[in-house]
mmCIF file of C-alpha atoms and ligand atoms in Angstrom:
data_model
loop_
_atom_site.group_PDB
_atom_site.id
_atom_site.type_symbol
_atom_site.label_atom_id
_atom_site.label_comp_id
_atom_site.label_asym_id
_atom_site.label_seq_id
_atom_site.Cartn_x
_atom_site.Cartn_y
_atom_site.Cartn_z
ATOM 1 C CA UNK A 865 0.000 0.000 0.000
ATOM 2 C CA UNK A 866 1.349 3.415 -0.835
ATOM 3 C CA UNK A 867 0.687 6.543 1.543
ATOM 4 C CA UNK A 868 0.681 9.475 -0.981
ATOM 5 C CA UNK A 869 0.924 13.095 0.452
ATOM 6 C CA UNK A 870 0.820 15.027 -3.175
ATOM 7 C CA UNK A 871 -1.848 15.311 -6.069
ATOM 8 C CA UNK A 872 1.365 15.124 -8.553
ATOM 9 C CA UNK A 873 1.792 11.680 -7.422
ATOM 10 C CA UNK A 874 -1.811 10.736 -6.704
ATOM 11 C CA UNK A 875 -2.309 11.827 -10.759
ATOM 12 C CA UNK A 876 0.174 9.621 -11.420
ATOM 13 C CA UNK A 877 -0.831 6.775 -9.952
ATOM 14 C CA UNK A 878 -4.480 7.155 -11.304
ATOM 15 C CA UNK A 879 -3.122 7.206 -14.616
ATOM 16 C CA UNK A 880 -0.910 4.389 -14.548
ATOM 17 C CA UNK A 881 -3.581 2.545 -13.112
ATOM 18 C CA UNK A 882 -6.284 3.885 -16.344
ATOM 19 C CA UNK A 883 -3.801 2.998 -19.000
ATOM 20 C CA UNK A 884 -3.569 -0.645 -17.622
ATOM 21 C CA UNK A 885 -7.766 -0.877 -17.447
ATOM 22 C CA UNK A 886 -8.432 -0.261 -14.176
ATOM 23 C CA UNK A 887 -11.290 1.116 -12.940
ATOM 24 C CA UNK A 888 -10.766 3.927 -10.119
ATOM 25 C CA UNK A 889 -12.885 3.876 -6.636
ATOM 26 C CA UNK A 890 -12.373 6.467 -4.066
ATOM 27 C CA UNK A 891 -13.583 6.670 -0.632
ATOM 28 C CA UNK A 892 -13.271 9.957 0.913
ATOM 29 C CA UNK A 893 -12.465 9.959 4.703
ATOM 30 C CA UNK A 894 -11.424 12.147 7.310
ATOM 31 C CA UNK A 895 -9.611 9.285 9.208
ATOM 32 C CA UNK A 896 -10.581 8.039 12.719
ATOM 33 C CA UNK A 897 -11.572 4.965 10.518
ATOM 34 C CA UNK A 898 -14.101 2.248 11.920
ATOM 35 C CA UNK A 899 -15.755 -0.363 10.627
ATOM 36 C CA UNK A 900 -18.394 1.939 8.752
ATOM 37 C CA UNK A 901 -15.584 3.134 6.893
ATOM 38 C CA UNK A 902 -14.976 -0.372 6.887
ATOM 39 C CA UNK A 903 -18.152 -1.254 4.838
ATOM 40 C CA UNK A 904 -17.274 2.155 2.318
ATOM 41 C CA UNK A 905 -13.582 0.056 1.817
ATOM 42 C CA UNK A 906 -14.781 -2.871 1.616
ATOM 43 C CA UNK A 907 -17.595 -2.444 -1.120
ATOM 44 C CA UNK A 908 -15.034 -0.382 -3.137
ATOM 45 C CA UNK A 909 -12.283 -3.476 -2.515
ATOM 46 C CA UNK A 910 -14.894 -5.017 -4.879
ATOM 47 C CA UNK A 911 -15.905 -2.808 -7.274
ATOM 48 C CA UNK A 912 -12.458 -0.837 -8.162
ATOM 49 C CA UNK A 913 -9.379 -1.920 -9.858
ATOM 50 C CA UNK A 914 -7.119 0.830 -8.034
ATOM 51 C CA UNK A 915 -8.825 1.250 -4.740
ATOM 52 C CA UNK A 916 -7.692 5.254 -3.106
ATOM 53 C CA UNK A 917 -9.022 6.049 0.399
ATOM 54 C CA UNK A 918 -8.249 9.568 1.071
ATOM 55 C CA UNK A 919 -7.292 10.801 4.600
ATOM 56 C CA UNK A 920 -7.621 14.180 5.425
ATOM 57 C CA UNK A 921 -9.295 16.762 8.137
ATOM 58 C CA UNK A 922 -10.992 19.238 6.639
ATOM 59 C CA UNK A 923 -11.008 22.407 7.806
ATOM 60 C CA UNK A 924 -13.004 24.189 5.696
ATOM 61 C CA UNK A 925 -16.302 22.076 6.774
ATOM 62 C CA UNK A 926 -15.617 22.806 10.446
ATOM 63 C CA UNK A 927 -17.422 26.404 11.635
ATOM 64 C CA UNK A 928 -15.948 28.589 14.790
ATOM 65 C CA UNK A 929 -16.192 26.507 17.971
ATOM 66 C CA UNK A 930 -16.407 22.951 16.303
ATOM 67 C CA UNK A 931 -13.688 20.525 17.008
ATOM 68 C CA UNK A 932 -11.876 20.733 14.088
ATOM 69 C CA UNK A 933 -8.307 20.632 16.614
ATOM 70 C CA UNK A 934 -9.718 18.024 18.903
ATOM 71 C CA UNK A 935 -10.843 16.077 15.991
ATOM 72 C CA UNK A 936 -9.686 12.539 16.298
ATOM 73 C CA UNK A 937 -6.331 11.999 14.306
ATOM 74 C CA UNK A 938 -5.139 8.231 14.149
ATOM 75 C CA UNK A 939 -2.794 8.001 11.062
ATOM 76 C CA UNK A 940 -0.945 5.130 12.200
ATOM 77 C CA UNK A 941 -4.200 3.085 13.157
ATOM 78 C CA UNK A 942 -5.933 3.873 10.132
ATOM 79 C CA UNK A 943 -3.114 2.985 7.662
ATOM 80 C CA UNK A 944 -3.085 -0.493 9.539
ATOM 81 C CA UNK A 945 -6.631 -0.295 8.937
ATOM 82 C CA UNK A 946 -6.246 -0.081 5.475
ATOM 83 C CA UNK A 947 -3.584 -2.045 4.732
ATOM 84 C CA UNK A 948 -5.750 -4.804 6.491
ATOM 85 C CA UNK A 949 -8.331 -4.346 3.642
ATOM 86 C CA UNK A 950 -6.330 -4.277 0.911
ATOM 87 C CA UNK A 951 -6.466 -0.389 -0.422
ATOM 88 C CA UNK A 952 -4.317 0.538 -2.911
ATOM 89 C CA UNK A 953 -3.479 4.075 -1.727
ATOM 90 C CA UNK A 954 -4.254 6.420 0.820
ATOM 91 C CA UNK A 955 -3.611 9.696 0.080
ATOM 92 C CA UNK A 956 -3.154 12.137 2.966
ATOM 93 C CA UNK A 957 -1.983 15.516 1.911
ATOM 94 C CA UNK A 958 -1.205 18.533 4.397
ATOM 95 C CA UNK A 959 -4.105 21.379 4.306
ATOM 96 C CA UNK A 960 -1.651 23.338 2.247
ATOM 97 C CA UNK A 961 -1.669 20.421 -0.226
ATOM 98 C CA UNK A 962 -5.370 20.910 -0.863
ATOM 99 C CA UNK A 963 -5.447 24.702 -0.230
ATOM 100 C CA UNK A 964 -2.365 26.601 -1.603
ATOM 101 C CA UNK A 965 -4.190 29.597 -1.894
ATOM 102 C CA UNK A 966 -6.982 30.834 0.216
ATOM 103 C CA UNK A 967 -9.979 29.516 -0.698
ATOM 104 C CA UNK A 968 -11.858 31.992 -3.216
ATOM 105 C CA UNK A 969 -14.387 29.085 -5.229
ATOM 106 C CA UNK A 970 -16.709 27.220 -3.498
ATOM 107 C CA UNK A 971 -19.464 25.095 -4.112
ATOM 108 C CA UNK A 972 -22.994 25.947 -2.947
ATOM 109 C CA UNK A 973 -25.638 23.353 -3.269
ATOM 110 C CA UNK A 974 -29.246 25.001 -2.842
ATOM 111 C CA UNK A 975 -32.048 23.527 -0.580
ATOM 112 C CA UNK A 976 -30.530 20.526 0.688
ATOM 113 C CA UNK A 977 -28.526 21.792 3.318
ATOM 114 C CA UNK A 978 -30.408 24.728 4.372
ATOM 115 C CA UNK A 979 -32.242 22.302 7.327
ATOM 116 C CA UNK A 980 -31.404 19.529 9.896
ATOM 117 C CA UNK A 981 -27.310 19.472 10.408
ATOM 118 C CA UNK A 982 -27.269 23.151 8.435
ATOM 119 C CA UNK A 983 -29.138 24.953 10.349
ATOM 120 C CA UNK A 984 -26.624 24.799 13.189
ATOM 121 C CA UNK A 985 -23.797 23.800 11.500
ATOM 122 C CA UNK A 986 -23.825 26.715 8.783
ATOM 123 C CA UNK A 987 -21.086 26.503 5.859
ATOM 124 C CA UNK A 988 -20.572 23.072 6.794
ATOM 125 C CA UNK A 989 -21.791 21.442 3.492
ATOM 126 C CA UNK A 990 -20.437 23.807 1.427
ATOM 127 C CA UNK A 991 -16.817 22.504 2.860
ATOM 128 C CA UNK A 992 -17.792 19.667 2.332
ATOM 129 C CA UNK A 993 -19.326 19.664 -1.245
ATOM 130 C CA UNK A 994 -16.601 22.188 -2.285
ATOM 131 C CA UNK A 995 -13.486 19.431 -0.692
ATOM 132 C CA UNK A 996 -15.437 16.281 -2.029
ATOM 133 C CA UNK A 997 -15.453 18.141 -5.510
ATOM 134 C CA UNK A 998 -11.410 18.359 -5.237
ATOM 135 C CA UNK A 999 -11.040 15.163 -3.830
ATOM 136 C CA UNK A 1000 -12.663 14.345 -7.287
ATOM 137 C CA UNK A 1001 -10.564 16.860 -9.378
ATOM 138 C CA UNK A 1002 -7.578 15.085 -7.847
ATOM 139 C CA UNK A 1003 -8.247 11.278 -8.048
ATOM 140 C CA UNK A 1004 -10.981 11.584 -10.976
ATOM 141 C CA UNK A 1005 -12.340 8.236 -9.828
ATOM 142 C CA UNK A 1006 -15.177 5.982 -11.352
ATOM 143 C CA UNK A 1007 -16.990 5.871 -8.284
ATOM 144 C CA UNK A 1008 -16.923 7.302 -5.202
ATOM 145 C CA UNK A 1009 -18.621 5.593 -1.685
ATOM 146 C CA UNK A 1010 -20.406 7.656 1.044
ATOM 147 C CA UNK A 1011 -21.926 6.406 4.108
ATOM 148 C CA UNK A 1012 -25.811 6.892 4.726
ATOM 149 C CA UNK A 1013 -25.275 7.597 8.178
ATOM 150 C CA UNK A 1014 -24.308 11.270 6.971
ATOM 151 C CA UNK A 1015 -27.645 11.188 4.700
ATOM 152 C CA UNK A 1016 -27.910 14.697 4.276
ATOM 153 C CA UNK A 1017 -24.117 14.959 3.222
ATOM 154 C CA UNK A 1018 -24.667 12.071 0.729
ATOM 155 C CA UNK A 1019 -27.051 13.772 -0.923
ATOM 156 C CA UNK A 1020 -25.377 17.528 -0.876
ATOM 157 C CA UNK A 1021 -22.866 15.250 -2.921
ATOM 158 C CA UNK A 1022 -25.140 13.494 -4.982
ATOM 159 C CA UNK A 1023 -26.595 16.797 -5.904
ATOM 160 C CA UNK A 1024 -23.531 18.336 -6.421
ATOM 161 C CA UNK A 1025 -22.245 15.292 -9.376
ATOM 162 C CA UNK A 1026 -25.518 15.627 -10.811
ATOM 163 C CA UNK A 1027 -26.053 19.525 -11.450
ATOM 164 C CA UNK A 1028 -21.989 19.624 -12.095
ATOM 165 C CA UNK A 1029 -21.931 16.712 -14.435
ATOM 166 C CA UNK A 1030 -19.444 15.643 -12.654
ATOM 167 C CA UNK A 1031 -18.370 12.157 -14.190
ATOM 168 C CA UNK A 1032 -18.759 10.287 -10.877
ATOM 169 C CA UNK A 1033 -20.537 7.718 -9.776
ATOM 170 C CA UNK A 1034 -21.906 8.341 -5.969
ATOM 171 C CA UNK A 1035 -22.042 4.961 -4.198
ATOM 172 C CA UNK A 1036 -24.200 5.273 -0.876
ATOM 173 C CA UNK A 1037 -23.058 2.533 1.634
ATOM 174 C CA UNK A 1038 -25.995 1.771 4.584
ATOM 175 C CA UNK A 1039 -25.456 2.966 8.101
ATOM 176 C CA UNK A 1040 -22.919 0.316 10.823
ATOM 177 C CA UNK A 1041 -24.593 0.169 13.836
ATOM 178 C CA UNK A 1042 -23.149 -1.445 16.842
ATOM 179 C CA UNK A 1043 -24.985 -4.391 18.459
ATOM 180 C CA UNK A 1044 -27.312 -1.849 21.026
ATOM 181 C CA UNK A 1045 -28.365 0.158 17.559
ATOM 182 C CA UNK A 1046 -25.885 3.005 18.091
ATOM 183 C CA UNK A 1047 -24.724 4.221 14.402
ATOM 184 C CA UNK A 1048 -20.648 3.430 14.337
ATOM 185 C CA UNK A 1049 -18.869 7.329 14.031
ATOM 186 C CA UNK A 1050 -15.498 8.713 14.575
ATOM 187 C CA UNK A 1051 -16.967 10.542 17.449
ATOM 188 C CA UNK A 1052 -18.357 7.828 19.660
ATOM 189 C CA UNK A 1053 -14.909 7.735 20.984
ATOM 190 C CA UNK A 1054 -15.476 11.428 22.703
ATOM 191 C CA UNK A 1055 -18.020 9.260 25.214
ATOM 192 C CA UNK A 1056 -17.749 8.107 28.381
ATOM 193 C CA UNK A 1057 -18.760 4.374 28.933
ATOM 194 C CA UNK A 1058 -21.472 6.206 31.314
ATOM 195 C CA UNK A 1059 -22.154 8.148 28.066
ATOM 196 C CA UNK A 1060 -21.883 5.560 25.765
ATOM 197 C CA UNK A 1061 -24.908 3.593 27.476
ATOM 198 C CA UNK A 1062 -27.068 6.490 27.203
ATOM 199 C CA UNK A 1063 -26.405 6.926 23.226
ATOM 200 C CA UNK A 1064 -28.035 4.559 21.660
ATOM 201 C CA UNK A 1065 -31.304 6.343 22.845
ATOM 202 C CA UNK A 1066 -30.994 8.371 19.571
ATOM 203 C CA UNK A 1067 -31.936 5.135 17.294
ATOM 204 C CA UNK A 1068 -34.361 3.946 19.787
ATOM 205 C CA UNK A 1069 -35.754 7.148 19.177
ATOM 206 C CA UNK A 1070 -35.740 7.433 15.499
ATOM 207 C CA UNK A 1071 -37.172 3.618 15.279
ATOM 208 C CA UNK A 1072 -39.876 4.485 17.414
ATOM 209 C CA UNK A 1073 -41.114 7.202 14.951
ATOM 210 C CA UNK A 1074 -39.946 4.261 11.862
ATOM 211 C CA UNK A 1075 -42.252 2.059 13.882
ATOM 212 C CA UNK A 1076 -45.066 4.740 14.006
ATOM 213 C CA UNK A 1077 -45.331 5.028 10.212
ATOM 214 C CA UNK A 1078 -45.472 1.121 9.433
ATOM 215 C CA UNK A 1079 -47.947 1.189 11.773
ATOM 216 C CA UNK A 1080 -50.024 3.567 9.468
ATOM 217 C CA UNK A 1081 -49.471 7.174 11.209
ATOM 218 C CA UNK A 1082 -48.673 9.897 8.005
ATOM 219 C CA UNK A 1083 -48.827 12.566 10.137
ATOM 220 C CA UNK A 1084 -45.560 14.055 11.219
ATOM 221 C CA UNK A 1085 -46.214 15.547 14.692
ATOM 222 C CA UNK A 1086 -47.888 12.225 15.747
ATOM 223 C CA UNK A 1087 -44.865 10.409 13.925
ATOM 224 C CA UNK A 1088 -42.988 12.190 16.157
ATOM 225 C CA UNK A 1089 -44.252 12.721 19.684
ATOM 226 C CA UNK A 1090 -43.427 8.839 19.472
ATOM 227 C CA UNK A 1091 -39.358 10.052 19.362
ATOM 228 C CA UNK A 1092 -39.974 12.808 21.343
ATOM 229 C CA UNK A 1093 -41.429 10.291 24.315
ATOM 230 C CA UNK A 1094 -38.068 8.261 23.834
ATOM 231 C CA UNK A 1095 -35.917 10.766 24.128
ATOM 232 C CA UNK A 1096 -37.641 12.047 27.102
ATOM 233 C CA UNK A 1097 -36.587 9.054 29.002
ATOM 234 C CA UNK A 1098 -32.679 10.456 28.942
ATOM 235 C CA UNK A 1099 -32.324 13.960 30.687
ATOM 236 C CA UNK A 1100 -28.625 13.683 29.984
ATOM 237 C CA UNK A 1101 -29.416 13.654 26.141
ATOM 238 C CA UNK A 1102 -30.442 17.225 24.610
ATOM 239 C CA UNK A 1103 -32.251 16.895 21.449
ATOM 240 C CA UNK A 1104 -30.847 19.492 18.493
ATOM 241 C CA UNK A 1105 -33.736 18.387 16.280
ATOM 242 C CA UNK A 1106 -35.811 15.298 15.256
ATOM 243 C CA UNK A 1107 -37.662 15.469 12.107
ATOM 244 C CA UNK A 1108 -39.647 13.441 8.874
ATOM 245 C CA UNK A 1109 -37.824 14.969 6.074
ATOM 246 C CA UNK A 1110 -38.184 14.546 1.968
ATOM 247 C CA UNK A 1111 -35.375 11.566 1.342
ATOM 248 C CA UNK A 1112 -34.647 13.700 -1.912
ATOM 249 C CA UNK A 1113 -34.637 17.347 -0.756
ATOM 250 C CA UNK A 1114 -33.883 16.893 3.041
ATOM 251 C CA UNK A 1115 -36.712 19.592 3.873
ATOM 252 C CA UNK A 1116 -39.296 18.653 7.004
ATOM 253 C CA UNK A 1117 -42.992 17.253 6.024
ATOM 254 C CA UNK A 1118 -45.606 17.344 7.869
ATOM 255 C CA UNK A 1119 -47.453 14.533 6.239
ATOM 256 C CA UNK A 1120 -45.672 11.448 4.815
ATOM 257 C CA UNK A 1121 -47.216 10.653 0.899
ATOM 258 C CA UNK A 1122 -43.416 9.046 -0.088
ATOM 259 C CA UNK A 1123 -40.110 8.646 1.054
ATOM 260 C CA UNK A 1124 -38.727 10.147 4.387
ATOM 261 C CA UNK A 1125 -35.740 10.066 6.166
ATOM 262 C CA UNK A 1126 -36.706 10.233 9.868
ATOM 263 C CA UNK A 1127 -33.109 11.930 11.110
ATOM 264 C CA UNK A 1128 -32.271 13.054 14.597
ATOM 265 C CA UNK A 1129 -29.307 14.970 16.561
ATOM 266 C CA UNK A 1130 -28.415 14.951 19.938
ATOM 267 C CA UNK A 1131 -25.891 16.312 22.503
ATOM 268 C CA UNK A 1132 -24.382 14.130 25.267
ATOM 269 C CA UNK A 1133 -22.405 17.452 27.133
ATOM 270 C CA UNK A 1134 -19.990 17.915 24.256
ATOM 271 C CA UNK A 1135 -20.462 15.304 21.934
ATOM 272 C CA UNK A 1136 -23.474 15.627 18.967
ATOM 273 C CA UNK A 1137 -24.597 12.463 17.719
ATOM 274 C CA UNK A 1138 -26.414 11.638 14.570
ATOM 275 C CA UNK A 1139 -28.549 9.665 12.892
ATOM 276 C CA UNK A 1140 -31.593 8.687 10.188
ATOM 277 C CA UNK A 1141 -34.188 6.261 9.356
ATOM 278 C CA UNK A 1142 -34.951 5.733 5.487
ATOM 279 C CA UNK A 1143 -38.980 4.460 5.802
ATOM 280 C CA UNK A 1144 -40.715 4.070 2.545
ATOM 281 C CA UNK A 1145 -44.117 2.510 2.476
ATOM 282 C CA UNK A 1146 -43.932 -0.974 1.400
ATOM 283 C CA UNK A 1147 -46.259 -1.661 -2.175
HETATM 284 O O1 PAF B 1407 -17.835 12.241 5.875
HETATM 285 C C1 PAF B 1407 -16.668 12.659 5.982
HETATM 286 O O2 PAF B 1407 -15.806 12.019 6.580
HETATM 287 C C2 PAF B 1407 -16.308 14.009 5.360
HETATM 288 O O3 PAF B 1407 -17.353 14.909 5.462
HETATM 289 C C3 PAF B 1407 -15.809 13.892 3.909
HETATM 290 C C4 PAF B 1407 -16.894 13.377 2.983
HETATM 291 C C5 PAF B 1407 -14.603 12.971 3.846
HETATM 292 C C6 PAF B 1407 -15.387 15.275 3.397
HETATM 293 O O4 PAF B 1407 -14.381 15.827 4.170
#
């Protein structure tokens, strides 16, 4: 496995790996890896030729105040964790790698972020839209894989390759949970055990409203008073939001006629959790 820290080489590589007939897969990462990055690597292990798995900490999706410094950083961990799984390449370039000038372009995508995680996080998704797009620009992949746990994100970027024509195909890769329900993320490890047994009370909350609409409820403040009750049960736990939203726009309903993601974050003292339910009604 080679650890690449410059696009020259990265370009390189890609194209060495083209003119022999391989197909390129890319999964985009900001390290800390787990086992749901572990699904992303190793559905790409199977679909790509040269298999990249970039590694880098992006701080131009992190706002004022977010933990962009105490973000977890694990390099030697994660390229064991790769190796183990076969990648290719990781490339892991320094911020000035990625950003020799400041930052004047930047991609907006309308709509889809303006609710749920953009609402408090704002600018967030146009880091990340705007980095995923270089990521792209740099590795030019055939496809790239993206975790549904970050559903919102996964479509910003799905958005993004469709209205740019961008020549990529977005992979989504369903949510790791641990055994309790908890969705697998980089920042479990911020939580205490004391705190981890109180966080799986954000799926328990989210299937409670899943479990409202197969039983036949289509109206969204119903749908939810089921979460709310969950959550309810966990002081410690302070709700950021729980909504129904359109799967395709990300925007609340208040009456379910198609597809929903049912998505929820939460604050355990510092650390924000989240999380989503896809529910479509069965034909
Ligand atoms: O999901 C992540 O880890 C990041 O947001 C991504 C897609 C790698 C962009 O920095």
């Amino acid at each position: 496995m080679k650890v690449i820290k410059t696009i020259r080489e990265t370009r390189e590589v890609v194209y060495t790996a083209r003119r022999a007939g391989k197909t390129v897969g890319l999964v985009p990462t900001m390290g800390a890896l787990h086992e749901g990055h572990g699904q992303l690597i190793e559905r790409a292990r199977a679909e790509s030729g040269l298999l990249i798995v970039s590694i880098f900490v992006n701080p131009l999706q992190f706002g004022p105040g977010e933990d962009y410094s105490r973000y977890p950083r694990t390099l030697e961990a994660d390229l064991d964790f790769c190796k183990a799984r076969d990648v290719d390449v990781v490339f892991n370039p320094e911020p000035s790698e990625l950003y020799p000038d400041q930052q004047k372009t930047f991609v907006e995508v309308e709509e889809i972020p303006s609710e749920l995680c953009g609402r408090s996080r704002p600018g967030h998704f146009r880091g990340v839209a705007t980095v995923v797009l270089k990521l792209f620009n740099v590795v030019l992949p055939d496809r790239a894989y993206f975790g549904e746990k970050d559903a919102q994100q996964l479509r910003v970027i799905e958005q993004m390759a469709l209205d740019l024509n961008v020549p990529v195909e977005i992979v989504p890769v369903g949510t790791v949970r641990e055994a309790d329900g908890l969705a697998i993320s980089s920042r479990n490890r911020y939580l205490t055990p004391d705190q981890r047994r109180t966080a799986p009370i954000l799926y328990q909350a989210l299937n409670a409203a899943y479990q409202a609409l197969c039983s036949g409820e289509r109206e969204v403040a119903k749908v939810l008073a089921a979460s709310e009750a969950v959550l309810a049960e966990e002081p410690a736990v302070r709700k950021e939001y729980l909504e129904v939203v359109d799967a395709r726009l990300m925007t609340p309903v208040t009456t379910v006629d198609g597809p929903v993601r049912i998505a929820g974050a939460v604050w355990i003292e510092k650390t924000r959790l989240i999380d989503n339910l896809y529910w479509k009604e069965k034909r």
